[in-house]
Amino acid sequence: MATPKNKIGLYYEYQQNWENYSYGQGSLGGGGTTSPESISKYYVEPNYWVQAHWSSPVTSRLLLEAGTTFANNNWVMTPQAGNPKELPAVRELRTTTVWRNLPGTVGQNATHQYNVSGSLSYVTGSHTFKTGALLLRATSHSTRDSTGNATTLQLLDGVPSSVVVYATPLEIDEKLGTQAGIYGQDQWKIKHLALYLGLRFDYYNASVPAQHLGPGPWVPNRDVTFAEVSNVPNWKDLSPRLGAVYDLFGNGKTALKASLSRYLFGPEIITFTRLANPVGAIASNATRTWTDSNGDFIPQLSELGSLSAATFGLPNITTRYDPDVLNGFGKRSYNWEISTSVQHELFPRVAISAAYFRRWWKNLLVTQNQGVTAADFDTYCITAPADSRLPAGGGNQICGLFDVKQAKFGVIQNVITFADNFGDQREVYNGFDLNITARLPNGALLSGGTNTERMSRNTCYTLNDASLVTASAQGVTTPAGTPRSSAYCDTQPPFLTQVKLYGAYPLPWWKMQVSATVQSTPGPEILATYTARNAEIVPSLIRNLSSGPTGTATVQLIPNGTLYGDRLTQLDFRVSKTFNLGRARFQTAFDLYNLFNGNPVIAQNNTFGPAWQRPTVIQLGRLAKFGVQVNF
């Protein structure tokens, strides 16, 4: 505190994290099908945050606030120490088993973020007004390299099938020049009614600095410089937020609430700049079929088929944004949300609430490959494998699959544009909450509730045009090999419910307290990604796949939102005691997590084969922990 009317707060935090075997770290992590030498080393250092905040109650009604933050985030992923860099990793496509070295790419990512903010609040008895602004700037620098002379070997049932080659090394830069928000919000109280009115203006502008790329194992002659790319994107938006609360009986025991709000998609620095980035937009990897003619398990150029990406390693941008998506007012993806709720006091210190939420997304995006048309694809069907765990036991025909004709194989001229240009893409969330909070006699506390929700999605406008690939509101691209049929394009999963309860009770002895938490959540979604051989496809396609006679195709055997694993249930227990010793206050606690030592599956292998549905992550076993907290 500087003075009674000028308060200053400072905050600093430093984090460091090392993982010699980064199981679970995205595509570079490992699971039950990855051997230790094929898992990356992962560390985060240095990560730190510096914050400063100032506030000044100028008068009893006027409050001024301002603050600034600097954040540095840096992560690094490398192969295991001792791995020969020139030794390629090996992946078995059927079982997803990986061994011998780290596949894919590794590298470093460093981001720096700066922001400043300020606000003014004015309060009277029945009226509260606040206005303020936020300004944020950030940079991102990434490096990418790979093992095995930028090559990963792929087998199918132990037989050489293909290789994945990488156009590394790469260095990628992005810059968020300005993210600014200016807002005003007003609250009025009129008898039993409280109205909340808000309006926010947002400006978002990012760019790509000038960059240079040198040669690599599969791009030995590369030497190119890219000019700066500006306004990727350049958005302006105006978002209202309206709310009302009504005291139904005027006694403060029953409240009716309703709201309508517009929320913007909040991209990270690289979300839009990466595809507009000439370096990030390069086809950095490609697959080539591999026929190991001499049986030496070493791919020679004469044994490799065509590149799956004709522009591999070249400075041509194969994916770009429609300028209409990147520039203008109201072009940013957003969603509307309405909510209604009722809150009621059943008894003194016992309240229950029920709420309904609905969200629907707008300005959804679709990727169109303008290098091909719908006529450049042939359709085919496959017969799903027989397996009692598949819907109806498998063995059914799966149609709506497309293969590009040989003349257009590897042609990629992607344009990301609005889905509304082609049809009606719908994404809607519906959710119901029910909660109770009770402060019972003798200091007992009970709280908990349920959430039942469903996310529906319809992309059926793409059924007859394989040049279109959709992405969800969260940016998740439709999985490769998803059949274009009504069973797959209209996703209506069941309503899924999670339950959470918490209770605490102070014991009458030695100032101790016991508490417990129980939660039950839906099990993981089960998918089945199947690798179909060319021989399985030829009878329907009446030709070889465009990737060649040893080519394969990915097929999703199960529609999204139709099959889920067992529920996850966990009970945690705690005993704690608080006591004073001199001027210090001690809180001791003994915790038992997963009291009943359950082992439900959190994630499983979704690649169809011998390891299908094999757990890759299960709930941690029973864990006991003792802790002490000292306040002085």
XYZ file of C-alpha atoms in Angstrom:
632
model
C 0.000 0.000 0.000
C 1.443 3.375 -1.050
C -1.201 5.615 0.608
C -4.718 4.967 1.968
C -6.144 6.041 -1.388
C -3.459 4.595 -3.623
C -2.988 0.853 -3.222
C -0.310 -0.970 -5.185
C 0.051 -4.734 -5.543
C 2.979 -6.659 -7.033
C 3.094 -10.334 -7.982
C 5.814 -12.607 -9.355
C 5.658 -16.320 -10.138
C 8.280 -18.654 -11.580
C 7.600 -22.191 -12.798
C 9.859 -25.005 -13.914
C 8.828 -28.475 -15.059
C 10.924 -31.357 -16.371
C 9.645 -34.694 -17.680
C 12.232 -37.176 -18.903
C 9.435 -39.323 -20.354
C 6.549 -37.077 -21.385
C 3.709 -39.614 -21.386
C 0.532 -37.863 -22.420
C 2.165 -34.755 -23.884
C 0.086 -34.604 -27.047
C 1.428 -36.167 -30.232
C 4.965 -36.256 -28.836
C 3.988 -38.101 -25.698
C 3.596 -41.794 -25.211
C 1.095 -44.356 -24.097
C 0.778 -48.083 -23.743
C 1.843 -48.667 -27.359
C 4.947 -46.463 -27.331
C 8.329 -47.746 -26.183
C 10.432 -45.542 -23.852
C 13.015 -44.564 -26.486
C 10.182 -43.229 -28.689
C 8.926 -40.765 -26.085
C 10.100 -37.182 -25.953
C 11.810 -35.379 -23.124
C 9.706 -32.372 -22.194
C 10.584 -29.382 -20.069
C 9.149 -25.962 -19.382
C 11.729 -23.338 -18.475
C 11.714 -20.484 -17.883
C 8.047 -19.673 -17.297
C 7.331 -16.572 -15.242
C 4.694 -13.915 -14.690
C 5.164 -10.359 -13.422
C 2.098 -8.320 -12.470
C 1.469 -4.890 -11.001
C -1.913 -3.473 -9.958
C -2.990 -0.029 -8.736
C -6.346 1.008 -7.301
C -7.587 4.301 -5.930
C -10.978 4.933 -4.268
C -11.084 8.589 -5.259
C -14.402 9.100 -3.450
C -16.959 6.833 -1.798
C -18.556 6.436 -5.237
C -15.627 6.559 -7.665
C -12.964 3.851 -8.029
C -10.023 3.893 -10.451
C -7.972 0.779 -11.280
C -5.036 -0.014 -13.568
C -2.662 -2.907 -14.058
C -0.007 -4.461 -16.247
C 1.303 -7.999 -16.808
C 4.267 -9.597 -18.541
C 4.275 -13.361 -19.122
C 7.073 -15.502 -20.546
C 6.246 -19.075 -21.585
C 8.836 -21.465 -22.976
C 8.620 -25.211 -23.615
C 11.127 -27.567 -25.203
C 10.727 -31.139 -26.495
C 13.711 -33.289 -27.476
C 14.414 -36.983 -28.185
C 15.731 -39.159 -25.378
C 19.414 -38.732 -24.590
C 21.508 -41.292 -26.437
C 19.098 -41.789 -29.334
C 21.085 -41.710 -32.608
C 19.651 -38.757 -34.478
C 20.013 -40.519 -37.857
C 18.013 -43.627 -36.751
C 14.391 -43.505 -38.037
C 11.486 -44.301 -35.734
C 9.159 -47.178 -36.673
C 5.363 -47.110 -36.371
C 3.032 -50.108 -36.796
C -0.174 -48.741 -38.337
C -2.439 -51.561 -37.172
C -1.518 -51.431 -33.484
C -0.111 -47.834 -33.347
C 3.006 -49.304 -31.703
C 6.062 -47.014 -32.006
C 9.674 -47.963 -31.258
C 13.376 -47.337 -32.009
C 13.314 -43.518 -31.908
C 11.054 -40.504 -31.502
C 8.717 -40.032 -34.502
C 7.467 -36.712 -35.775
C 9.043 -33.400 -34.920
C 10.449 -31.816 -31.780
C 11.585 -28.315 -30.955
C 10.975 -25.260 -28.854
C 8.214 -22.694 -28.486
C 8.647 -19.333 -26.755
C 5.871 -16.775 -26.285
C 5.964 -13.339 -24.675
C 2.809 -11.507 -23.683
C 2.360 -7.945 -22.477
C -0.895 -6.303 -21.416
C -2.157 -3.185 -19.690
C -5.660 -2.449 -18.439
C -7.603 0.273 -16.704
C -11.137 0.852 -15.466
C -13.419 3.386 -13.815
C -16.330 2.383 -11.558
C -19.095 4.675 -10.312
C -21.565 3.416 -7.704
C -24.750 4.892 -6.251
C -27.521 3.249 -4.280
C -29.505 1.973 -7.265
C -27.016 2.365 -10.069
C -23.565 0.962 -10.863
C -21.556 1.958 -13.923
C -18.167 0.682 -15.042
C -16.051 1.347 -18.109
C -12.565 0.252 -19.011
C -10.085 -0.895 -21.621
C -7.563 -3.686 -22.164
C -4.566 -3.727 -24.510
C -2.568 -6.905 -25.168
C 0.441 -7.643 -27.389
C 2.316 -10.928 -27.847
C 4.957 -12.730 -29.905
C 5.601 -16.415 -30.643
C 8.788 -18.117 -31.887
C 8.911 -21.864 -32.647
C 11.568 -24.226 -33.953
C 10.987 -27.700 -35.417
C 13.434 -30.529 -36.119
C 13.155 -34.319 -36.524
C 15.047 -37.575 -36.070
C 15.982 -40.317 -38.530
C 17.163 -37.918 -41.224
C 13.648 -36.464 -41.135
C 12.051 -39.877 -41.797
C 9.632 -42.186 -39.946
C 9.079 -45.760 -41.177
C 5.538 -47.193 -41.183
C 4.592 -50.874 -41.244
C 1.267 -52.609 -41.702
C 1.148 -55.976 -39.960
C 4.954 -55.970 -39.865
C 5.371 -55.345 -43.596
C 6.875 -52.048 -44.901
C 3.967 -49.886 -46.064
C 5.024 -46.235 -46.190
C 7.386 -43.600 -44.897
C 6.644 -40.173 -43.485
C 9.184 -37.530 -44.491
C 9.624 -34.089 -42.932
C 10.706 -30.746 -44.386
C 12.691 -29.803 -41.290
C 14.370 -27.789 -39.845
C 11.849 -24.947 -39.523
C 11.648 -21.669 -37.614
C 8.234 -20.052 -37.294
C 7.414 -16.546 -36.029
C 4.068 -14.870 -35.322
C 3.056 -11.581 -33.766
C -0.136 -10.389 -32.119
C 0.205 -6.682 -32.752
C -2.930 -5.490 -30.975
C -5.750 -7.096 -29.063
C -7.821 -4.310 -27.576
C -11.137 -4.215 -25.804
C -13.201 -1.228 -24.683
C -16.291 -1.899 -22.619
C -19.052 -0.262 -20.667
C -21.512 -1.921 -18.313
C -24.442 -0.535 -16.394
C -26.549 -1.969 -13.601
C -29.916 -0.564 -12.556
C -32.141 -1.619 -9.669
C -35.866 -0.872 -10.003
C -37.854 -2.249 -7.069
C -37.625 -6.056 -7.364
C -35.851 -5.968 -10.728
C -32.127 -5.629 -11.440
C -31.051 -4.986 -15.042
C -27.543 -5.556 -16.370
C -26.578 -3.895 -19.650
C -23.167 -4.224 -21.247
C -21.454 -3.486 -24.544
C -17.895 -4.328 -25.602
C -15.874 -3.320 -28.663
C -13.005 -5.631 -29.648
C -10.142 -5.088 -32.059
C -7.773 -7.913 -32.998
C -4.809 -7.566 -35.369
C -2.011 -10.091 -35.930
C 0.829 -10.441 -38.428
C 3.721 -12.652 -39.536
C 7.243 -11.136 -39.505
C 9.704 -11.660 -42.369
C 11.367 -15.111 -42.170
C 14.074 -17.254 -43.811
C 14.365 -21.027 -44.365
C 17.513 -23.016 -45.151
C 18.067 -26.593 -46.421
C 17.160 -29.927 -44.780
C 17.544 -33.698 -45.502
C 14.525 -33.849 -47.849
C 14.834 -30.233 -49.070
C 18.589 -29.897 -49.761
C 18.277 -26.909 -52.103
C 15.905 -24.795 -50.018
C 17.034 -21.187 -49.487
C 14.082 -18.823 -49.375
C 13.056 -15.605 -47.620
C 9.421 -14.694 -46.955
C 8.151 -11.139 -46.680
C 6.016 -9.909 -43.788
C 2.316 -10.826 -43.899
C 0.023 -8.281 -42.242
C -3.616 -8.299 -41.103
C -4.007 -12.020 -40.416
C -6.534 -11.283 -39.072
C -7.844 -7.729 -38.716
C -11.166 -7.937 -36.860
C -13.572 -5.522 -35.260
C -16.569 -6.660 -33.223
C -19.330 -5.271 -31.040
C -20.792 -7.637 -28.451
C -23.816 -6.925 -26.235
C -24.529 -8.620 -22.922
C -27.928 -8.317 -21.298
C -29.192 -9.753 -18.038
C -32.042 -9.456 -15.584
C -32.710 -10.714 -12.061
C -36.187 -10.549 -10.525
C -36.974 -11.068 -6.846
C -40.210 -12.991 -7.329
C -41.821 -12.444 -3.928
C -39.824 -9.464 -2.756
C -38.401 -11.333 0.233
C -35.028 -12.247 -1.267
C -35.765 -15.991 -1.215
C -36.678 -16.666 -4.833
C -34.853 -15.166 -7.802
C -35.560 -15.554 -11.499
C -32.600 -14.880 -13.784
C -32.193 -14.552 -17.537
C -29.384 -13.423 -19.823
C -28.476 -13.034 -23.477
C -24.829 -12.597 -24.453
C -22.569 -12.652 -27.482
C -19.124 -14.192 -26.973
C -16.184 -14.069 -29.386
C -13.911 -16.924 -30.315
C -10.682 -16.288 -28.407
C -7.820 -17.603 -30.575
C -4.259 -18.065 -29.392
C -1.545 -16.082 -31.126
C -0.856 -18.799 -33.695
C -4.419 -19.934 -34.433
C -4.894 -17.747 -37.516
C -1.377 -16.547 -38.232
C 0.008 -20.093 -38.540
C -1.860 -20.975 -41.745
C -1.248 -17.514 -43.177
C 2.419 -17.907 -42.244
C 4.437 -18.932 -45.340
C 6.605 -21.163 -43.145
C 3.766 -22.680 -41.143
C 1.708 -23.178 -44.315
C 4.401 -25.255 -46.023
C 3.500 -28.946 -46.291
C 6.029 -29.900 -43.611
C 5.433 -33.641 -43.875
C 4.246 -36.086 -46.503
C 3.641 -39.819 -46.825
C 5.185 -41.990 -49.544
C 4.238 -45.611 -50.134
C 7.189 -47.953 -49.596
C 7.824 -51.281 -51.308
C 10.926 -52.783 -49.680
C 12.047 -54.649 -52.812
C 15.432 -55.837 -51.518
C 14.221 -56.542 -47.975
C 16.931 -54.462 -46.277
C 14.415 -52.402 -44.271
C 16.038 -49.217 -45.593
C 13.859 -47.083 -47.886
C 15.604 -46.131 -51.136
C 14.206 -43.499 -53.468
C 13.468 -46.163 -56.105
C 11.214 -47.953 -53.595
C 9.101 -44.927 -52.724
C 5.833 -43.836 -54.303
C 4.543 -40.342 -54.972
C 4.503 -37.691 -52.294
C 1.057 -37.355 -50.718
C 1.559 -33.570 -50.881
C 2.721 -32.354 -54.289
C 3.997 -29.105 -52.724
C 6.036 -30.813 -49.989
C 8.869 -28.598 -48.802
C 8.147 -25.880 -51.334
C 7.543 -22.220 -50.460
C 4.013 -22.371 -51.929
C 1.149 -21.693 -49.567
C -1.269 -24.603 -49.957
C -3.794 -23.358 -47.418
C -4.950 -19.766 -47.202
C -7.820 -17.814 -45.758
C -10.567 -16.194 -47.735
C -9.892 -12.437 -47.247
C -13.527 -12.081 -46.216
C -12.794 -14.263 -43.172
C -9.765 -12.281 -42.037
C -10.871 -8.678 -42.429
C -13.847 -6.631 -41.425
C -16.547 -5.990 -38.868
C -18.382 -8.992 -37.409
C -16.265 -11.582 -39.273
C -14.849 -13.280 -36.194
C -16.394 -16.588 -35.103
C -18.744 -16.135 -32.170
C -21.599 -17.690 -30.285
C -24.810 -16.485 -28.724
C -25.777 -17.780 -25.309
C -29.107 -17.598 -23.538
C -29.579 -18.766 -19.988
C -32.496 -18.931 -17.600
C -32.404 -20.006 -13.992
C -34.346 -20.016 -10.764
C -32.799 -19.908 -7.306
C -34.861 -20.589 -4.203
C -34.195 -20.763 -0.477
C -35.956 -23.927 0.724
C -35.104 -23.389 4.370
C -32.780 -21.025 6.210
C -29.257 -21.668 4.856
C -30.508 -24.264 2.360
C -30.818 -23.155 -1.279
C -31.484 -24.932 -4.550
C -31.019 -23.679 -8.099
C -31.894 -24.921 -11.567
C -30.597 -23.479 -14.828
C -30.794 -23.995 -18.579
C -28.122 -22.900 -21.067
C -28.233 -22.830 -24.838
C -25.380 -21.775 -27.127
C -25.277 -21.617 -30.891
C -22.260 -20.765 -33.019
C -21.966 -18.437 -35.996
C -19.316 -17.643 -38.612
C -18.266 -21.297 -38.698
C -15.481 -22.168 -41.126
C -14.971 -24.846 -43.763
C -11.882 -25.755 -45.792
C -12.408 -26.097 -49.545
C -9.729 -27.632 -51.757
C -10.147 -25.437 -54.821
C -7.652 -27.560 -56.740
C -10.330 -30.226 -57.143
C -14.079 -30.414 -57.675
C -16.711 -32.901 -56.560
C -16.315 -34.639 -59.934
C -12.643 -35.391 -59.194
C -13.563 -38.036 -56.609
C -14.832 -41.602 -56.900
C -16.960 -43.144 -54.167
C -16.599 -46.577 -52.639
C -17.707 -48.741 -49.731
C -15.911 -51.174 -47.442
C -17.112 -54.007 -45.248
C -16.425 -53.320 -41.580
C -14.481 -56.031 -39.735
C -16.523 -58.454 -37.667
C -16.136 -57.639 -33.976
C -18.690 -58.027 -31.203
C -17.622 -54.673 -29.740
C -18.579 -52.797 -32.916
C -22.172 -51.646 -33.444
C -24.262 -54.673 -34.512
C -21.120 -56.799 -34.323
C -19.508 -55.248 -37.403
C -19.576 -56.827 -40.839
C -21.768 -54.023 -42.168
C -21.226 -51.956 -45.305
C -19.761 -48.491 -44.720
C -20.299 -46.189 -47.678
C -19.870 -42.491 -48.350
C -16.092 -42.875 -48.739
C -14.209 -40.891 -51.391
C -10.863 -41.257 -53.145
C -9.470 -38.522 -55.361
C -8.690 -39.524 -58.942
C -5.042 -40.171 -59.795
C -4.769 -37.056 -61.964
C -5.532 -34.889 -58.926
C -3.653 -36.882 -56.298
C -1.597 -34.582 -54.060
C -3.171 -31.378 -55.414
C -3.828 -29.070 -52.464
C -5.170 -25.537 -52.909
C -7.099 -25.114 -49.681
C -9.145 -22.017 -48.923
C -10.703 -21.534 -45.497
C -13.972 -19.684 -45.835
C -17.385 -19.384 -44.214
C -19.483 -22.551 -44.136
C -22.530 -20.414 -44.954
C -21.144 -20.045 -48.482
C -22.025 -23.708 -49.111
C -24.862 -24.599 -46.779
C -26.181 -24.605 -43.255
C -23.726 -25.867 -40.637
C -25.278 -26.038 -37.180
C -23.631 -26.443 -33.807
C -25.814 -26.134 -30.715
C -25.135 -26.778 -27.036
C -27.924 -27.499 -24.550
C -27.193 -27.891 -20.853
C -29.138 -28.245 -17.625
C -27.719 -27.609 -14.148
C -29.236 -28.543 -10.794
C -27.390 -27.511 -7.620
C -27.974 -27.462 -3.887
C -26.063 -25.772 -1.078
C -26.840 -26.418 2.572
C -25.233 -25.053 5.719
C -26.520 -27.465 8.341
C -26.454 -27.359 12.152
C -23.171 -27.841 14.012
C -21.190 -26.337 11.131
C -21.899 -29.091 8.613
C -21.767 -28.167 4.936
C -23.238 -29.978 1.935
C -23.082 -28.841 -1.673
C -23.317 -30.488 -5.026
C -25.186 -30.787 -8.238
C -25.572 -32.297 -11.645
C -24.901 -31.109 -15.156
C -26.616 -32.739 -18.125
C -25.479 -31.579 -21.541
C -25.335 -32.323 -25.244
C -23.408 -30.802 -28.144
C -25.210 -31.325 -31.469
C -23.604 -30.811 -34.864
C -24.853 -31.015 -38.443
C -22.576 -30.791 -41.507
C -24.725 -32.683 -44.010
C -24.295 -29.991 -46.671
C -20.890 -31.585 -47.424
C -22.231 -35.078 -48.218
C -21.737 -34.910 -51.980
C -18.650 -32.705 -52.111
C -15.426 -34.306 -50.880
C -13.532 -31.069 -51.557
C -15.034 -29.671 -48.325
C -13.647 -30.451 -44.858
C -15.464 -29.013 -41.869
C -14.197 -27.976 -38.457
C -16.139 -27.654 -35.227
C -16.677 -24.405 -33.345
C -13.721 -25.397 -31.157
C -11.545 -25.807 -34.276
C -11.479 -29.628 -34.278
C -11.326 -30.842 -37.883
C -13.576 -33.698 -38.936
C -11.462 -36.883 -38.500
C -9.897 -38.305 -41.654
C -11.917 -41.129 -43.137
C -15.255 -39.979 -41.752
C -17.906 -41.339 -44.151
C -20.093 -38.742 -45.810
C -23.450 -40.191 -44.795
C -26.345 -39.074 -42.615
C -25.211 -41.329 -39.762
C -21.953 -39.382 -39.532
C -22.851 -35.837 -40.597
C -25.758 -35.323 -38.159
C -24.264 -35.834 -34.702
C -26.889 -36.043 -31.974
C -25.181 -37.680 -28.987
C -27.166 -38.632 -25.891
C -27.407 -36.162 -23.029
C -24.448 -36.902 -20.747
C -24.676 -36.281 -17.007
C -22.003 -35.615 -14.428
C -22.621 -35.506 -10.676
C -20.455 -33.867 -8.019
C -21.084 -33.743 -4.240
C -19.066 -32.245 -1.396
C -19.644 -32.517 2.322
C -17.776 -31.328 5.409
C -18.404 -31.813 9.129
C -16.453 -30.420 12.111
C -15.829 -33.138 14.679
C -16.517 -32.320 18.329
C -13.015 -33.436 19.306
C -9.693 -31.610 19.016
C -11.014 -29.066 16.481
C -10.846 -31.574 13.645
C -12.910 -31.645 10.447
C -13.738 -34.432 8.027
C -14.776 -33.852 4.432
C -15.414 -35.906 1.330
C -15.935 -35.345 -2.371
C -17.595 -37.755 -4.769
C -17.849 -37.274 -8.506
C -19.248 -39.337 -11.339
C -18.549 -38.333 -14.935
C -19.295 -39.913 -18.328
C -16.794 -42.349 -19.733
C -14.600 -41.508 -22.736
C -16.050 -41.554 -26.220
C -15.149 -44.716 -28.132
C -14.151 -44.432 -31.787
C -12.685 -46.994 -34.172
C -10.203 -45.695 -36.736
C -9.629 -48.482 -39.235
C -6.828 -48.751 -41.784
C -8.298 -50.350 -44.927
C -5.930 -51.950 -47.430
C -6.107 -51.295 -51.131
C -7.254 -54.911 -51.711
C -10.322 -54.321 -49.516
C -11.260 -51.220 -51.494
C -10.644 -52.265 -55.108
C -13.834 -54.397 -55.459
C -15.958 -51.310 -54.768
C -13.726 -48.564 -56.199
C -12.945 -50.624 -59.363
C -9.367 -49.313 -59.372
C -6.388 -48.932 -57.076
C -6.312 -46.125 -54.580
C -4.725 -43.002 -56.037
C -1.843 -43.438 -53.577
C -0.912 -46.740 -55.247
C -1.468 -50.504 -54.873
C 0.178 -50.531 -51.438
C -1.812 -47.517 -50.318
C -4.299 -47.529 -47.466
C -7.330 -45.487 -46.468
C -8.466 -44.417 -43.026
C -12.100 -45.192 -42.204
C -14.080 -44.292 -39.094
C -16.142 -47.372 -38.207
C -18.231 -45.720 -35.475
C -20.118 -42.406 -35.841
C -19.231 -39.716 -33.313
C -21.390 -39.486 -30.227
C -22.783 -43.021 -30.307
C -20.541 -45.160 -28.080
C -19.020 -44.361 -24.672
C -16.989 -46.206 -22.072
C -17.917 -46.904 -18.461
C -18.524 -43.981 -16.137
C -15.712 -42.598 -13.985
C -16.527 -42.483 -10.262
C -14.158 -41.277 -7.560
C -14.448 -40.670 -3.810
C -11.884 -38.509 -2.008
C -11.646 -38.165 1.789
C -9.894 -35.669 4.057
C -9.268 -35.193 7.787
C -7.870 -31.817 8.835
C -7.017 -29.969 12.010
C -6.218 -26.321 12.634
C -4.319 -24.986 15.649
C -2.330 -21.931 16.688
C 1.216 -21.913 17.970
C 2.315 -18.490 19.052
C 1.559 -16.080 16.225
C 1.531 -18.860 13.643
C -1.554 -20.742 12.463
C -1.078 -24.357 11.385
C -3.445 -26.395 9.247
C -2.638 -30.083 8.945
C -4.466 -32.426 6.592
C -4.519 -36.107 5.698
C -6.002 -36.891 2.261
C -7.050 -40.136 0.637
C -7.697 -39.776 -3.076
C -9.669 -42.482 -4.883
C -10.633 -44.074 -1.578
C -12.045 -47.251 -3.153
C -9.053 -47.628 -5.499
C -11.181 -47.634 -8.648
C -9.477 -47.983 -12.016
C -11.903 -46.748 -14.693
C -10.528 -45.943 -18.133
C -9.937 -42.249 -18.844
C -8.600 -42.700 -22.384
C -8.252 -45.700 -24.649
C -6.705 -46.657 -27.978
C -9.218 -45.733 -30.686
C -7.261 -47.312 -33.547
C -9.062 -50.470 -34.631
C -6.828 -53.536 -34.384
C -5.540 -55.946 -31.727
C -5.005 -53.042 -29.302
C -8.392 -51.390 -29.921
C -9.945 -50.080 -26.683
C -6.804 -50.977 -24.763
C -6.559 -48.373 -21.959
C -3.881 -45.732 -22.442
C -4.768 -43.706 -19.338
C -6.581 -45.037 -16.259
C -7.591 -43.360 -13.035
C -4.728 -43.022 -10.571
C -4.798 -45.587 -7.793
C -5.500 -44.808 -4.159
C -3.167 -42.061 -2.999
C -2.503 -40.920 0.560
C -1.084 -37.465 1.251
C -0.164 -35.595 4.415
C 0.299 -31.835 4.329
C 0.950 -28.863 6.588
C 0.153 -25.217 5.849
C 1.584 -22.447 8.016
C 0.280 -18.871 8.105
C 2.266 -16.282 10.036
